[in-house]
Coordinates of C-alpha atoms in Angstrom, one line a residue:
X23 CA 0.0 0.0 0.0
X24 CA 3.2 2.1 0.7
X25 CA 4.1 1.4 -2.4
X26 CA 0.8 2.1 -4.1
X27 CA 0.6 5.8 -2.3
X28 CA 4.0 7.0 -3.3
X29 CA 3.4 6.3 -6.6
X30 CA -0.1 8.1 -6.7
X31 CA 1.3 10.9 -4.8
X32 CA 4.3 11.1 -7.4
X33 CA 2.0 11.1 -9.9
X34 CA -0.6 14.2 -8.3
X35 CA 2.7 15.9 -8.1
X36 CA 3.4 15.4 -11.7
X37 CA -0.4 16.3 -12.6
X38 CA 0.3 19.3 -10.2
X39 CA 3.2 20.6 -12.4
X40 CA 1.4 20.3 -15.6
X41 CA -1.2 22.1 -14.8
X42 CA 0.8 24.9 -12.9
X43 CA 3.2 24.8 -16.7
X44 CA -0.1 25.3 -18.3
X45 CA -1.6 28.1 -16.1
X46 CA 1.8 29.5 -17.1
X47 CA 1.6 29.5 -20.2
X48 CA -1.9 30.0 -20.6
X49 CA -1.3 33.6 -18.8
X50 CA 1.6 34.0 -21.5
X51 CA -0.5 33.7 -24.2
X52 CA -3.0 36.1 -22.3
X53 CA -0.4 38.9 -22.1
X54 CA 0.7 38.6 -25.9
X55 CA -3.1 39.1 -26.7
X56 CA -3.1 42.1 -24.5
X57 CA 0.0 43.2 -26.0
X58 CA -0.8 42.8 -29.7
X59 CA -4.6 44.1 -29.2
X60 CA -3.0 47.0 -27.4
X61 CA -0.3 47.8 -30.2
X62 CA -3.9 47.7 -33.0
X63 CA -5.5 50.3 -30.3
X64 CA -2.4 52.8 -30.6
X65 CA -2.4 52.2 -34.5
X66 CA -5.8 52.6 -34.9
X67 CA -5.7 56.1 -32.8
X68 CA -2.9 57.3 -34.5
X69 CA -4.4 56.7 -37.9
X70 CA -7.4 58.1 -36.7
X71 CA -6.5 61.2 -35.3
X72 CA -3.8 61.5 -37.7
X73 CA -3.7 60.4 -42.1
X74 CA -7.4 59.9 -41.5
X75 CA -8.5 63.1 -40.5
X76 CA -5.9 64.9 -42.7
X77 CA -7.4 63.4 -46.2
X78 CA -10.8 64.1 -45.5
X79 CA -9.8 67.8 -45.1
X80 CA -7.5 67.0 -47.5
X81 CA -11.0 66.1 -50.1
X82 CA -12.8 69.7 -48.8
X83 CA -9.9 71.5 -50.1
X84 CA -9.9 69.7 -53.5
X85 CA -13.7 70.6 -53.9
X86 CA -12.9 74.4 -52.6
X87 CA -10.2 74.2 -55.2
X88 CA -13.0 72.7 -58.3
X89 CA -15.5 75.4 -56.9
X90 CA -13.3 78.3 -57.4
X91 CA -12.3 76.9 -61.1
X92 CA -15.7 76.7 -61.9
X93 CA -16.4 80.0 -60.8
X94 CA -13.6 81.5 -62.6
X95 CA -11.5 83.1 -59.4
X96 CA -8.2 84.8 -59.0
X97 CA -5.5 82.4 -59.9
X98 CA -3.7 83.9 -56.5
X99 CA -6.5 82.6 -54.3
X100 CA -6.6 79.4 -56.3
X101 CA -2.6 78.9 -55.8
X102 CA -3.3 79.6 -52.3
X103 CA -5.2 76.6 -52.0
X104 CA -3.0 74.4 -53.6
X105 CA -0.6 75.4 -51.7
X106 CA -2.1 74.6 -48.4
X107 CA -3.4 71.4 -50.0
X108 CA 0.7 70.5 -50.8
X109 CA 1.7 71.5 -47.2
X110 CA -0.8 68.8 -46.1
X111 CA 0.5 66.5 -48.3
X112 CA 3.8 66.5 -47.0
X113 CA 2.3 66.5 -43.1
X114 CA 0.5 63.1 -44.0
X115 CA 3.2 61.7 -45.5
X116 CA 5.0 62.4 -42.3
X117 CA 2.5 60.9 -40.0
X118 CA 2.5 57.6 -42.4
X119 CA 5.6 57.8 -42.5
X120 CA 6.3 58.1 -38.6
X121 CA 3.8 54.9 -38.2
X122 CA 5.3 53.0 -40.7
X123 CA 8.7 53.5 -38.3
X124 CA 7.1 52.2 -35.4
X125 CA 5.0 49.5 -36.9
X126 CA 8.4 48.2 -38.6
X127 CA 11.4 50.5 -38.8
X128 CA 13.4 49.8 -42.0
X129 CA 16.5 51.4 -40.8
X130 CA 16.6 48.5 -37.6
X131 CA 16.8 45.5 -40.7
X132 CA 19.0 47.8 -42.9
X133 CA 21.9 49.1 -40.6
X134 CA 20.8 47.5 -37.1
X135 CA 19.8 48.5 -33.6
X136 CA 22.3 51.2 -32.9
X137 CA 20.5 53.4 -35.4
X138 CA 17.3 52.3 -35.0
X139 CA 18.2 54.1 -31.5
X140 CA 19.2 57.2 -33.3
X141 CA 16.0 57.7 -35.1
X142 CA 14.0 56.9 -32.6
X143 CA 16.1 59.7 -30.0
X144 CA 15.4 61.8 -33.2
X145 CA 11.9 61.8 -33.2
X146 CA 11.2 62.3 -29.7
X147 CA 13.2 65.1 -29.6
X148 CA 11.4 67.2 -32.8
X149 CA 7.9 66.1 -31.0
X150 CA 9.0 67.5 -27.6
X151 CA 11.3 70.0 -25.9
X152 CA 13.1 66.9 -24.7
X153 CA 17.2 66.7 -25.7
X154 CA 18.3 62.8 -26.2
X155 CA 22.1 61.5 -26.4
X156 CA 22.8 58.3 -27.2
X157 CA 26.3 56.8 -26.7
X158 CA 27.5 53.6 -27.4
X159 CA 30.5 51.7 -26.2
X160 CA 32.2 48.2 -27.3
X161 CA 32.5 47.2 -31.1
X162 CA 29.2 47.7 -32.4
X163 CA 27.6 44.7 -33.9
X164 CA 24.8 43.0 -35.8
X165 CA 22.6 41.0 -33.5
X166 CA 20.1 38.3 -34.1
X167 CA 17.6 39.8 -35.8
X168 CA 14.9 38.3 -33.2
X169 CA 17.4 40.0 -30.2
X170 CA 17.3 43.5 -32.2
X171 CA 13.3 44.0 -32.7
X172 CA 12.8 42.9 -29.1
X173 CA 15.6 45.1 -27.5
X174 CA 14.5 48.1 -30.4
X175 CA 10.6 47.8 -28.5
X176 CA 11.7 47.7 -25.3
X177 CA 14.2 51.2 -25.9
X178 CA 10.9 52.4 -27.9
X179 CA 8.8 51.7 -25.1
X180 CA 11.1 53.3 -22.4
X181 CA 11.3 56.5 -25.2
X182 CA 7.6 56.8 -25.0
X183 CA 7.2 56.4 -21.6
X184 CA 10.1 59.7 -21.1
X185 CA 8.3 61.6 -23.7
X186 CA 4.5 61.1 -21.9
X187 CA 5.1 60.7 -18.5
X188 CA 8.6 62.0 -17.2
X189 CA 8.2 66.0 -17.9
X190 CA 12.0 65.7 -18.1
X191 CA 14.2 67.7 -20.3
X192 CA 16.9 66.0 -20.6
X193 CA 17.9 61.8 -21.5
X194 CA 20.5 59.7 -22.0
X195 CA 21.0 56.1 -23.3
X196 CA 23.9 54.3 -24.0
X197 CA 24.5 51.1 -25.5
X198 CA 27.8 48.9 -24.6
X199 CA 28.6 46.2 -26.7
X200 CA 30.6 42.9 -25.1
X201 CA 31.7 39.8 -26.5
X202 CA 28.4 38.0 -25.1
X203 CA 26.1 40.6 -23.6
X204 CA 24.7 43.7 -24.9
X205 CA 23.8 46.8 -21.4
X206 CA 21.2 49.3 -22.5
X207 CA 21.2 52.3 -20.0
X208 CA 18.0 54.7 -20.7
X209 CA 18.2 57.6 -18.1
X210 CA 16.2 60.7 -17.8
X211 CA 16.0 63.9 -15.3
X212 CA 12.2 64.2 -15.3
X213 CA 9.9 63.7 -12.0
X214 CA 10.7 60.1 -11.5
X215 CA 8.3 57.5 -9.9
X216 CA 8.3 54.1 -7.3
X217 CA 9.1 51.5 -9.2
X218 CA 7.3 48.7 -7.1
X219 CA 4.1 50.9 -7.5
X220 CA 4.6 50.4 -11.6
X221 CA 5.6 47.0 -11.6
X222 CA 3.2 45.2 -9.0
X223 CA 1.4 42.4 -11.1
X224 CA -2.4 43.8 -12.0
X225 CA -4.2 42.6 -15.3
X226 CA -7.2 44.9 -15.0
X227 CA -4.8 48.2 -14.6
X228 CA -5.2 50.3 -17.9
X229 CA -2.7 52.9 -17.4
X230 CA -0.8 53.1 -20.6
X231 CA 2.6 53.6 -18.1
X232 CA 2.6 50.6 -16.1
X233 CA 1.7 48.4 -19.2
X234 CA 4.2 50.2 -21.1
X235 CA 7.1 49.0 -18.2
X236 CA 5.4 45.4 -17.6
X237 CA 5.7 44.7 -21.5
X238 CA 9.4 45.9 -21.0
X239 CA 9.9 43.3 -18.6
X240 CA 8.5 40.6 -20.6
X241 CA 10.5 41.2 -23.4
X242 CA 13.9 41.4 -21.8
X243 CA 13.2 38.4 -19.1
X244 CA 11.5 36.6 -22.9
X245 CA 15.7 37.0 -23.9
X246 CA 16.8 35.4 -21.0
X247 CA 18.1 38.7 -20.0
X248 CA 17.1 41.0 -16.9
X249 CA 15.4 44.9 -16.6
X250 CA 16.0 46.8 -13.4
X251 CA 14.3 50.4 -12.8
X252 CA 15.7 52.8 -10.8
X253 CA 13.9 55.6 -9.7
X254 CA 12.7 57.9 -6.9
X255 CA 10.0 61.0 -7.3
X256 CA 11.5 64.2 -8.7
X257 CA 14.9 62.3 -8.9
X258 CA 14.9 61.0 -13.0
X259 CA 14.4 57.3 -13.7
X260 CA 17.1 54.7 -14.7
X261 CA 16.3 51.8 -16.3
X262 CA 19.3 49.2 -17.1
X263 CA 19.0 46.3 -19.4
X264 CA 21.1 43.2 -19.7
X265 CA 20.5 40.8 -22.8
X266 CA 22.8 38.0 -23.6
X267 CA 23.4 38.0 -27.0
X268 CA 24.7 35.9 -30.3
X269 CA 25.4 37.5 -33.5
X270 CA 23.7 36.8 -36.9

């Protein structure tokens, strides 16, 4: 009977794990729903509130333009018109442009994640006041391409959360390359926060910050690598990241 119960009792053990692997990954596949529905949300505003609403002024100026042909107006007013209709143009071409990046930035496959950095410093700072720096140490290198787009997401992420949330005026991020690790350093002189406020585990909280920092964490620990934030109210935030890495 000894026998009999140890063997039962190893075997509700086993049954225990399985289901515990499975919770697991069912919560996995949970937060990669979340993540992906919440990436269509951003898109979806951004097109929205963006190209969308540009081309349908975009169609009232062309009709402005046919009605003042038909009626045989100044050619002054007329190039007026066109004008404005040419500076939007350019403006939604921009914005596609600008989505297109963050959807799938060409310059991350073309030249790699050091530059993807750049562009990405770039554009925060010509849509804020905010002054970015990036330095990188080590001999810069092509990475796999499935450790770029993760680490590119998570600096993107961090980027986004400085340019929203921080009111800082200032940020830094280096990159330093080793033989088997790459160290990511994002730092910024805005407000700060508590960390263990942001990162405490709740799947009904909606705020855009503390999602933004838990998908960080998923990504990095996803590499096998680890995130740590550093931060204290009205003292700037550092957040240091630690992938291993093997190159294409």
């Amino acid at each position: 009977m000894g026998v009999i119960e140890n063997y039962l009792s190893q075997g509700l053990g086993g049954l225990q794990e399985t289901l515990e692997d499975l919770e697991k990954r069912k919560a996995i596949g949970l937060k990669i729903i979340r993540a992906q529905e919440e990436e269509r949300r951003r898109v979806a505003r951004e097109i929205h509130d963006g190209p969308a609403q540009n081309l349908a002024n975009m169609v009232l100026r062309t009709e402005y333009c046919e009605k003042l042909i038909d009626a045989n107006s100044g050619t002054d007013e007329i190039k007026e018109e066109l004008g404005e209709l040419k500076q939007q143009v350019r403006t939604n071409l921009k914005d596609v442009r600008k989505i297109i990046f963050d959807l799938r930035p060409m310059t991350l496959d073309d030249l790699g994640l050091v530059p993807a950095i750049r562009k990405l410093i770039q554009g925060v700072e010509e849509e804020s006041n905010i002054e970015g720096e990036l330095k990188t140490f080590g001999e810069e290198k092509r990475l796999n391409r499935y450790i770029e787009i993760a680490l590119f997401r998570t600096v993107q992420e961090a980027l986004n959360n400085i340019k929203k949330h921080s009111g800082a005026k200032r940020f830094w991020v280096k990159t330093d390359f080793s033989n088997d690790t790459i160290h990511i350093i994002i730092r910024d002189d805005g407000k700060g926060f508590n960390p263990e406020d942001k990162l405490q585990d709740s799947e009904d909280d909606s705020d855009s910050e503390h999602f933004g920092i838990s998908n960080m964490k998923e990504r990095v620990e996803s590499l096998g690598g680890e995130i740590n934030f550093s931060s204290k109210p009205k003292q700037g935030t550092k957040i240091s990241i630690k992938v291993p890495v093997f190159v294409n």
